[in-house]
Amino acid sequence: MLTRRQFIQTTAIATTLTSLPAISVAMGSGPDYHYDLIAEESAISILPNTQTPAWTFNQQFPAPVIRAKQGQPLTIRFTNKLKEPTTIHWHGLRIPIAMDGVPFLSQPPIMPGETFTYQFTPPDAGTFWYHPHMNSVKQLGKGLVGVLIVDEAEKPEFDHDVVIGLKDWRLEDDGSFLPLSIPRYAARGGTLGNVKTVEGKIKPIFEIPAGGRVRARFANMDNTRTYNLSMKGFNATVIAEDGNAVATPYPLVDRKTGVGMRLDLGFIAPEEVGKEVIVYDKKGKLHFEIFRFKTVASTSKKIHRDIPVLPVNPIASVDIEQAEKLSFVFEWAGALSPTKKDGSVKHQFWTINKRAWKGMSANNLPEPLARLELGKTYLITLTNTTPHHHPIHLHGHTFTVLKSTKRDITPYHTDTILLAKNERAQIAFVADNPGQWMFHCHVIEHMKTGLMGFIDVT
């Protein structure tokens, strides 16, 4: 087990070496991977010449990249040094319910000063991320987000592996926080940040080896924003979506990536040293720069012409003919928000199947959205009746997207589907992981104001 000081120093060094083949190395010894992770308040610099009173993991942003290996045990000893309870959810990982990090549903809240050890063996390889599941608007909004990479059992050969964490901040000019949520925006698309960052930097430049094979891991860890990622004509290939390898990789044109979603791209860097490749957020016909890659001299003498195809994760095959059909409708509830006894308003703007999430406690769990039978296939219709995008995330399972009324679908595996306005989509999965699993919109304000529930797999 690394000491806290060793972990901070090692990850801080690794994240600065952007010209090396990887931005992070797995910690630990032998077949196991061990980490110490600490949540605490720390001042960081986002805007030039200012300090922001962020909430961080291991006193840094971006947070340490946790690197594990498919099929190998992973241990994260987590200590809460915040002044309020918290947990950690490992977004996209199919792990036991006791490790899922949802307070009251899967574990008690981790109180200030307490330590909780998360232990699990990831069955899937890919790009994932981690974040609290308590007081989420504030805890995520102030910086408690990080990337978790599970390397393939047989790692594909890339010359460079780079993490690209996307996150907005809501900041005053002096670096202090603006209000993280505004009700009239929460009732619409969500409260957007005013400072866009990539790995905590504004329009950074990432160095890549000239002529090298690059794996770029995009992770949208924002509270609200949907990106439409584009490289504007540069040849890049989509090799994984939301932690799952694409069986048949395809060229990137542009790809909408909602909150909580990930996208792995593979490409051959330009052979000329000093060449720049720009990554954009495409809005209509316009392209807005997010950051740049820049080629540097490479020590490798290999000449690459292709991108490795990733192995597909071991997802259970669905039995559509025997599947039970379910339907979830996501709606806007208007401003019919209940008033608390003290006169304050508990905003509830959104519903699933006409029911808003009202929260839970140790002695008060709402009824599940559905009760599922372990080992059975479910065919689920998801309907978004609202004029806003909703990235719908299911804990503990990977599902297959089959159909959509808004786009042509080649079936693919994911844990989060971005439903466009008035879109109806069909998904299927085998309920093969027992437990009570959250099912919610990952626009954090939508989740906190009604668009959340859980399914019970027994």
Coordinates of C-alpha atoms in Angstrom, one line a residue:
M1 CA 0.0 0.0 0.0
L2 CA 1.5 3.3 -1.0
T3 CA 1.6 6.0 1.5
R4 CA -0.5 9.1 0.9
R5 CA 2.7 11.2 0.2
Q6 CA 4.0 8.6 -2.2
F7 CA 0.7 8.5 -4.1
I8 CA 0.4 12.3 -4.4
Q9 CA 4.0 12.6 -5.5
T10 CA 3.9 9.8 -8.1
T11 CA 0.6 10.8 -9.7
A12 CA 1.6 14.5 -9.7
I13 CA 4.8 13.5 -11.6
A14 CA 3.0 11.2 -14.0
T15 CA 0.4 13.8 -15.0
T16 CA 3.2 16.3 -16.0
L17 CA 5.0 13.9 -18.4
T18 CA 2.7 14.3 -21.3
S19 CA 5.3 13.4 -23.9
L20 CA 5.8 9.9 -22.5
P21 CA 3.8 6.8 -23.6
A22 CA 1.3 7.1 -20.8
I23 CA 0.1 9.7 -18.4
S24 CA -0.3 7.3 -15.5
V25 CA 1.2 4.1 -14.3
A26 CA -0.5 1.4 -12.1
M27 CA 0.6 1.6 -8.5
G28 CA 1.1 -1.4 -6.2
S29 CA 3.0 -4.6 -6.4
G30 CA 2.3 -8.2 -7.5
P31 CA -1.1 -9.1 -9.0
D32 CA -3.0 -6.5 -6.9
Y33 CA -3.4 -2.8 -7.4
H34 CA -3.6 -0.6 -4.2
Y35 CA -4.4 3.0 -3.8
D36 CA -4.9 5.6 -1.0
L37 CA -7.5 8.2 -1.9
I38 CA -8.4 11.2 0.3
A39 CA -11.2 13.8 -0.2
E40 CA -10.4 17.2 1.2
E41 CA -10.6 20.9 0.6
S42 CA -7.6 22.3 -1.3
A43 CA -6.8 25.6 -3.1
I44 CA -6.1 25.0 -6.8
S45 CA -5.5 27.4 -9.7
I46 CA -8.0 27.3 -12.6
L47 CA -8.1 30.9 -13.7
P48 CA -4.7 32.7 -14.1
N49 CA -3.3 34.3 -10.9
T50 CA -6.2 33.1 -8.7
Q51 CA -6.9 30.4 -6.2
T52 CA -10.1 28.4 -6.2
P53 CA -11.3 26.7 -2.9
A54 CA -11.9 23.3 -4.6
W55 CA -12.7 20.0 -3.1
T56 CA -10.1 17.5 -4.4
F57 CA -8.8 14.0 -4.3
N58 CA -5.3 13.9 -2.8
Q59 CA -5.0 17.7 -2.9
Q60 CA -4.9 17.9 -6.7
F61 CA -6.9 18.5 -9.8
P62 CA -7.0 16.6 -12.0
A63 CA -7.5 13.8 -9.5
P64 CA -5.1 10.9 -9.6
V65 CA -5.8 8.5 -12.5
I66 CA -6.5 5.1 -10.9
R67 CA -5.2 2.4 -13.1
A68 CA -6.3 -1.2 -12.7
K69 CA -6.2 -4.4 -14.8
Q70 CA -9.0 -6.5 -16.2
G71 CA -9.6 -9.5 -13.9
Q72 CA -7.2 -8.4 -11.3
P73 CA -8.2 -7.3 -7.7
L74 CA -8.3 -3.6 -7.0
T75 CA -8.2 -1.9 -3.6
I76 CA -8.9 1.8 -2.9
R77 CA -8.6 2.9 0.7
F78 CA -10.7 6.0 0.8
T79 CA -10.6 8.6 3.6
N80 CA -13.1 11.4 4.0
K81 CA -11.5 14.7 5.2
L82 CA -14.4 16.8 4.1
K83 CA -16.7 18.4 6.7
E84 CA -19.7 16.4 5.4
P85 CA -20.5 12.8 4.5
T86 CA -19.6 11.4 1.1
T87 CA -19.1 8.1 -0.9
I88 CA -17.5 7.1 -4.1
H89 CA -19.3 5.6 -7.1
W90 CA -17.3 3.8 -9.7
H91 CA -19.2 4.9 -12.8
G92 CA -19.6 2.2 -15.5
L93 CA -18.0 -0.7 -13.5
R94 CA -20.0 -3.9 -13.1
I95 CA -19.0 -4.6 -9.5
P96 CA -20.8 -6.0 -6.3
I97 CA -23.5 -3.7 -4.9
A98 CA -21.7 -3.2 -1.7
M99 CA -18.9 -1.4 -3.6
D100 CA -21.2 0.8 -5.7
G101 CA -21.0 3.9 -3.5
V102 CA -24.6 5.0 -3.3
P103 CA -25.5 6.1 0.3
F104 CA -28.2 4.1 2.1
L105 CA -28.8 1.9 -1.0
S106 CA -25.5 0.2 -1.1
Q107 CA -23.5 1.5 1.9
P108 CA -23.8 3.9 4.8
P109 CA -22.4 7.4 4.2
I110 CA -18.7 7.8 4.9
M111 CA -18.7 10.4 7.7
P112 CA -16.0 13.1 8.2
G113 CA -12.8 11.5 9.4
E114 CA -13.8 8.0 8.5
T115 CA -12.1 5.5 6.1
F116 CA -13.8 3.0 3.9
T117 CA -12.0 0.4 1.8
Y118 CA -13.4 -0.3 -1.7
Q119 CA -12.3 -3.7 -3.0
F120 CA -13.5 -5.3 -6.3
T121 CA -12.2 -7.1 -9.4
P122 CA -13.2 -5.3 -12.6
P123 CA -14.5 -7.8 -15.2
D124 CA -14.4 -5.2 -18.0
A125 CA -11.5 -3.2 -19.6
G126 CA -12.0 0.4 -20.6
T127 CA -12.2 4.1 -19.6
F128 CA -14.3 4.7 -16.5
W129 CA -14.5 7.4 -13.8
Y130 CA -15.3 8.0 -10.2
H131 CA -17.2 10.6 -8.2
P132 CA -19.3 11.0 -5.0
H133 CA -23.0 10.2 -4.9
M134 CA -23.8 12.6 -2.0
N135 CA -24.6 16.3 -2.2
S136 CA -23.6 15.8 -5.8
V137 CA -24.2 19.3 -7.2
K138 CA -21.6 20.7 -4.8
Q139 CA -19.2 17.8 -4.4
L140 CA -18.8 17.2 -8.2
G141 CA -19.2 20.8 -9.0
K142 CA -16.2 21.7 -6.7
G143 CA -13.9 19.1 -8.2
L144 CA -14.4 15.6 -6.8
V145 CA -14.2 13.7 -10.1
G146 CA -11.4 11.5 -11.4
V147 CA -10.7 8.9 -14.2
L148 CA -10.3 5.2 -13.6
I149 CA -8.7 3.1 -16.4
V150 CA -8.9 -0.7 -16.5
D151 CA -6.3 -2.0 -18.9
E152 CA -7.1 -5.0 -21.0
A153 CA -5.8 -8.4 -19.9
E154 CA -3.7 -8.3 -23.0
K155 CA -2.9 -4.7 -23.5
P156 CA -3.1 -3.4 -27.1
E157 CA 0.0 -1.7 -28.4
F158 CA -0.2 2.1 -28.4
D159 CA 2.7 4.6 -28.3
H160 CA 0.8 7.1 -26.2
D161 CA -2.2 6.8 -23.9
V162 CA -3.7 10.1 -22.9
V163 CA -6.6 11.0 -20.6
I164 CA -8.8 14.0 -21.5
G165 CA -11.0 14.9 -18.6
L166 CA -13.7 17.5 -19.6
K167 CA -15.1 19.7 -16.8
D168 CA -16.6 23.1 -16.5
W169 CA -16.3 25.4 -13.4
R170 CA -18.6 28.1 -12.2
L171 CA -16.2 30.8 -11.1
E172 CA -16.0 34.5 -10.3
D173 CA -13.1 36.5 -11.8
D174 CA -11.2 36.1 -8.5
G175 CA -11.5 32.2 -8.6
S176 CA -14.3 31.9 -6.0
F177 CA -17.3 29.9 -6.8
L178 CA -20.5 31.2 -8.3
P179 CA -23.8 29.4 -7.3
L180 CA -23.5 25.9 -8.7
S181 CA -27.2 25.5 -9.4
I182 CA -29.9 28.0 -10.4
P183 CA -33.4 26.6 -10.2
R184 CA -34.7 28.1 -13.5
Y185 CA -31.8 26.4 -15.3
A186 CA -32.2 23.2 -13.4
A187 CA -35.7 23.0 -14.7
R188 CA -34.3 23.2 -18.2
G189 CA -31.0 22.0 -19.6
G190 CA -29.1 22.6 -16.3
T191 CA -26.8 25.3 -15.0
L192 CA -23.7 25.5 -17.3
G193 CA -20.3 26.4 -16.1
N194 CA -18.6 29.5 -17.4
V195 CA -15.0 28.2 -17.4
K196 CA -14.3 25.2 -19.6
T197 CA -11.3 23.1 -18.8
V198 CA -9.5 20.0 -20.0
E199 CA -7.6 18.3 -17.3
G200 CA -8.0 21.5 -15.3
K201 CA -6.5 23.7 -18.0
I202 CA -8.1 26.2 -20.4
K203 CA -7.4 25.1 -24.0
P204 CA -4.2 23.1 -23.1
I205 CA -1.8 21.5 -25.6
F206 CA -1.1 17.7 -25.2
E207 CA 2.2 16.5 -26.6
I208 CA 2.0 13.3 -28.6
P209 CA 4.9 11.3 -30.4
A210 CA 5.2 12.2 -34.1
G211 CA 4.0 9.3 -36.2
G212 CA 2.9 7.4 -33.1
R213 CA -0.3 5.4 -32.4
V214 CA -2.3 7.4 -29.9
R215 CA -5.2 6.3 -27.7
A216 CA -7.2 9.3 -26.5
R217 CA -9.6 8.7 -23.6
F218 CA -12.3 11.4 -23.4
A219 CA -14.3 11.5 -20.2
N220 CA -17.1 14.0 -19.7
M221 CA -17.0 14.6 -15.9
D222 CA -19.0 17.8 -16.0
N223 CA -22.3 18.4 -14.1
T224 CA -24.2 19.6 -17.1
R225 CA -22.6 20.1 -20.5
T226 CA -22.9 17.8 -23.6
Y227 CA -20.0 17.9 -26.0
N228 CA -20.2 17.1 -29.7
L229 CA -16.6 16.0 -30.2
S230 CA -15.0 16.5 -33.6
M231 CA -11.5 16.6 -35.1
K232 CA -12.8 18.4 -38.2
G233 CA -11.5 16.2 -41.0
F234 CA -8.5 14.6 -39.2
N235 CA -8.6 10.8 -39.4
A236 CA -9.5 9.4 -36.1
T237 CA -11.3 6.2 -35.3
V238 CA -13.8 5.5 -32.5
I239 CA -12.5 2.3 -30.8
A240 CA -14.6 2.4 -27.6
E241 CA -17.7 4.0 -26.2
D242 CA -18.4 4.4 -22.5
G243 CA -15.9 1.8 -21.4
N244 CA -16.8 -0.8 -24.0
A245 CA -14.8 -1.7 -27.1
V246 CA -16.6 -1.1 -30.4
A247 CA -16.7 -4.5 -32.3
T248 CA -16.3 -2.7 -35.6
P249 CA -14.4 0.6 -35.1
Y250 CA -15.6 3.5 -37.3
P251 CA -14.3 6.9 -38.3
L252 CA -15.1 9.9 -36.1
V253 CA -17.1 12.6 -37.7
D254 CA -18.7 14.1 -34.7
R255 CA -20.1 12.4 -31.6
K256 CA -22.3 13.7 -28.9
T257 CA -20.9 12.9 -25.5
G258 CA -23.2 13.7 -22.6
V259 CA -22.4 14.0 -18.8
G260 CA -20.9 10.7 -17.5
M261 CA -20.1 9.4 -21.0
R262 CA -16.7 8.4 -22.4
L263 CA -15.2 8.1 -25.8
D264 CA -11.9 6.3 -26.8
L265 CA -10.3 7.4 -30.1
G266 CA -7.4 5.9 -31.9
F267 CA -5.3 7.7 -34.5
I268 CA -1.9 8.0 -36.1
A269 CA -0.2 11.2 -35.1
P270 CA 1.2 13.4 -37.9
E271 CA 4.8 12.4 -38.7
E272 CA 6.0 16.0 -38.8
V273 CA 7.3 17.4 -35.5
G274 CA 5.5 20.5 -34.3
K275 CA 2.3 19.7 -36.1
E276 CA -1.0 20.5 -34.3
V277 CA -4.3 18.7 -34.3
I278 CA -7.3 20.6 -32.9
V279 CA -10.2 18.9 -31.1
Y280 CA -13.5 20.8 -31.3
D281 CA -17.0 21.0 -29.8
K282 CA -19.2 21.2 -32.8
K283 CA -22.4 23.3 -32.5
G284 CA -24.4 23.2 -35.7
K285 CA -22.0 24.2 -38.5
L286 CA -19.6 25.9 -36.1
H287 CA -16.5 24.4 -34.5
F288 CA -15.3 25.7 -31.1
E289 CA -11.8 24.6 -30.0
I290 CA -11.5 22.6 -26.8
F291 CA -7.7 21.8 -26.9
R292 CA -4.9 20.7 -29.2
F293 CA -2.5 17.9 -29.7
K294 CA 1.1 18.8 -30.7
T295 CA 3.6 16.3 -32.1
V296 CA 7.1 16.0 -30.5
A297 CA 10.1 13.9 -31.5
S298 CA 9.6 10.2 -30.9
T299 CA 12.2 7.7 -29.8
S300 CA 10.3 4.9 -31.6
K301 CA 11.4 3.9 -35.1
K302 CA 8.2 2.0 -35.9
I303 CA 6.0 3.2 -38.7
H304 CA 2.4 2.7 -38.0
R305 CA -0.4 2.4 -40.6
D306 CA -3.3 1.0 -38.5
I307 CA -5.0 1.2 -35.1
P308 CA -5.3 -1.9 -32.8
V309 CA -8.8 -3.3 -32.4
L310 CA -9.8 -3.7 -28.8
P311 CA -11.1 -6.9 -27.3
V312 CA -14.9 -6.8 -26.6
N313 CA -15.8 -7.0 -22.9
P314 CA -17.5 -10.2 -21.6
I315 CA -21.1 -9.0 -21.6
A316 CA -23.9 -11.5 -21.3
S317 CA -25.9 -12.1 -24.5
V318 CA -29.5 -11.0 -24.4
D319 CA -32.3 -13.3 -25.2
I320 CA -34.7 -11.0 -27.0
E321 CA -37.4 -13.6 -27.7
Q322 CA -37.7 -14.4 -24.0
A323 CA -37.2 -10.9 -22.8
E324 CA -39.7 -9.1 -20.4
K325 CA -40.7 -5.7 -21.7
L326 CA -40.5 -2.6 -19.5
S327 CA -41.0 1.1 -20.2
F328 CA -39.6 4.2 -18.6
V329 CA -40.9 7.7 -19.5
F330 CA -38.8 10.8 -18.6
E331 CA -41.0 13.9 -18.3
W332 CA -40.9 17.5 -17.1
A333 CA -43.0 18.0 -14.0
G334 CA -43.2 21.8 -14.3
A335 CA -42.9 23.9 -11.2
L336 CA -45.1 21.8 -8.9
S337 CA -42.4 21.7 -6.2
P338 CA -43.4 20.9 -2.6
T339 CA -42.7 23.3 0.2
K340 CA -40.9 22.1 3.4
K341 CA -42.1 22.9 6.9
D342 CA -39.6 25.8 7.2
G343 CA -41.1 27.4 4.0
S344 CA -38.2 26.5 1.7
V345 CA -38.9 24.9 -1.6
K346 CA -37.7 21.4 -2.4
H347 CA -37.5 21.6 -6.2
Q348 CA -38.9 18.7 -8.2
F349 CA -38.9 19.4 -11.9
W350 CA -38.5 15.9 -13.4
T351 CA -40.2 12.5 -13.2
I352 CA -39.7 8.9 -14.3
N353 CA -43.0 7.2 -15.0
K354 CA -44.7 10.2 -13.4
R355 CA -42.8 9.9 -10.1
A356 CA -40.2 12.3 -8.9
W357 CA -37.3 11.1 -6.8
K358 CA -37.8 12.3 -3.2
G359 CA -34.5 11.2 -1.7
M360 CA -33.8 8.4 0.8
S361 CA -32.3 7.8 4.2
A362 CA -31.3 4.9 6.3
N363 CA -34.9 4.2 7.4
N364 CA -36.7 5.4 4.2
L365 CA -36.1 3.8 0.9
P366 CA -38.6 4.6 -1.9
E367 CA -40.2 1.8 -3.9
P368 CA -38.0 0.7 -6.9
L369 CA -38.9 1.6 -10.4
A370 CA -39.0 -2.1 -11.2
R371 CA -38.2 -5.4 -9.7
L372 CA -36.1 -7.6 -12.0
E373 CA -35.4 -11.3 -11.9
L374 CA -31.8 -12.3 -11.6
G375 CA -30.5 -13.8 -14.9
K376 CA -33.5 -12.7 -17.0
T377 CA -33.3 -10.5 -20.1
Y378 CA -35.2 -7.2 -20.1
L379 CA -36.2 -5.2 -23.2
I380 CA -36.8 -1.6 -22.1
T381 CA -38.2 1.3 -24.0
L382 CA -36.9 4.7 -22.9
T383 CA -38.9 7.7 -23.9
N384 CA -37.8 11.3 -23.4
T385 CA -40.9 13.6 -23.7
T386 CA -38.9 16.7 -22.8
P387 CA -37.1 19.3 -25.1
H388 CA -33.8 18.6 -23.3
H389 CA -31.0 16.0 -23.6
H390 CA -30.8 13.4 -20.8
P391 CA -27.8 11.1 -20.4
I392 CA -29.5 8.1 -18.7
H393 CA -27.1 6.0 -16.6
L394 CA -27.7 2.5 -15.1
H395 CA -25.5 1.3 -12.3
G396 CA -24.0 -2.2 -12.1
H397 CA -24.9 -3.3 -15.6
T398 CA -24.0 -2.8 -19.2
F399 CA -26.8 -2.6 -21.6
T400 CA -27.1 -2.9 -25.4
V401 CA -28.7 0.0 -27.4
L402 CA -30.9 -1.5 -30.2
K403 CA -33.1 1.1 -31.7
S404 CA -33.8 4.9 -31.8
T405 CA -36.4 7.1 -33.4
K406 CA -33.8 9.8 -33.8
R407 CA -30.8 8.1 -35.3
D408 CA -29.6 4.9 -37.0
I409 CA -28.3 2.4 -34.5
T410 CA -25.6 -0.2 -34.9
P411 CA -26.2 -2.1 -31.6
Y412 CA -23.5 -1.2 -29.1
H413 CA -22.8 -1.7 -25.4
T414 CA -22.9 1.1 -22.9
D415 CA -23.8 2.2 -19.3
T416 CA -25.1 5.6 -20.4
I417 CA -27.4 6.6 -23.3
L418 CA -27.9 10.2 -24.3
L419 CA -31.6 10.7 -25.1
A420 CA -32.2 13.6 -27.4
K421 CA -35.4 15.7 -27.1
N422 CA -38.5 13.6 -27.9
E423 CA -36.4 10.5 -28.6
R424 CA -37.5 7.0 -28.0
A425 CA -34.9 4.3 -27.7
Q426 CA -34.9 0.6 -27.0
I427 CA -32.2 -1.1 -24.9
A428 CA -31.7 -4.6 -23.6
F429 CA -29.6 -6.3 -20.9
V430 CA -29.4 -9.4 -18.7
A431 CA -30.1 -8.6 -15.1
D432 CA -27.1 -10.6 -13.9
N433 CA -25.9 -8.4 -11.0
P434 CA -28.0 -8.7 -7.8
G435 CA -28.7 -5.6 -5.9
Q436 CA -30.5 -2.3 -5.8
W437 CA -29.1 -0.2 -8.7
M438 CA -29.5 3.5 -9.3
F439 CA -31.0 4.5 -12.7
H440 CA -30.9 8.2 -13.4
C441 CA -30.1 11.2 -15.6
H442 CA -26.5 12.3 -15.2
V443 CA -27.2 16.0 -15.5
I444 CA -26.7 16.4 -11.8
E445 CA -29.4 19.0 -11.3
H446 CA -31.9 16.8 -13.2
M447 CA -31.0 13.9 -11.0
K448 CA -31.3 15.9 -7.8
T449 CA -34.7 17.4 -8.8
G450 CA -36.5 14.2 -9.6
L451 CA -35.0 12.3 -12.5
M452 CA -33.7 9.3 -10.5
G453 CA -34.9 6.0 -9.2
F454 CA -33.5 2.5 -8.8
I455 CA -34.2 -1.1 -10.0
D456 CA -34.1 -4.1 -7.7
V457 CA -32.5 -7.2 -9.1
T458 CA -33.2 -10.3 -7.0

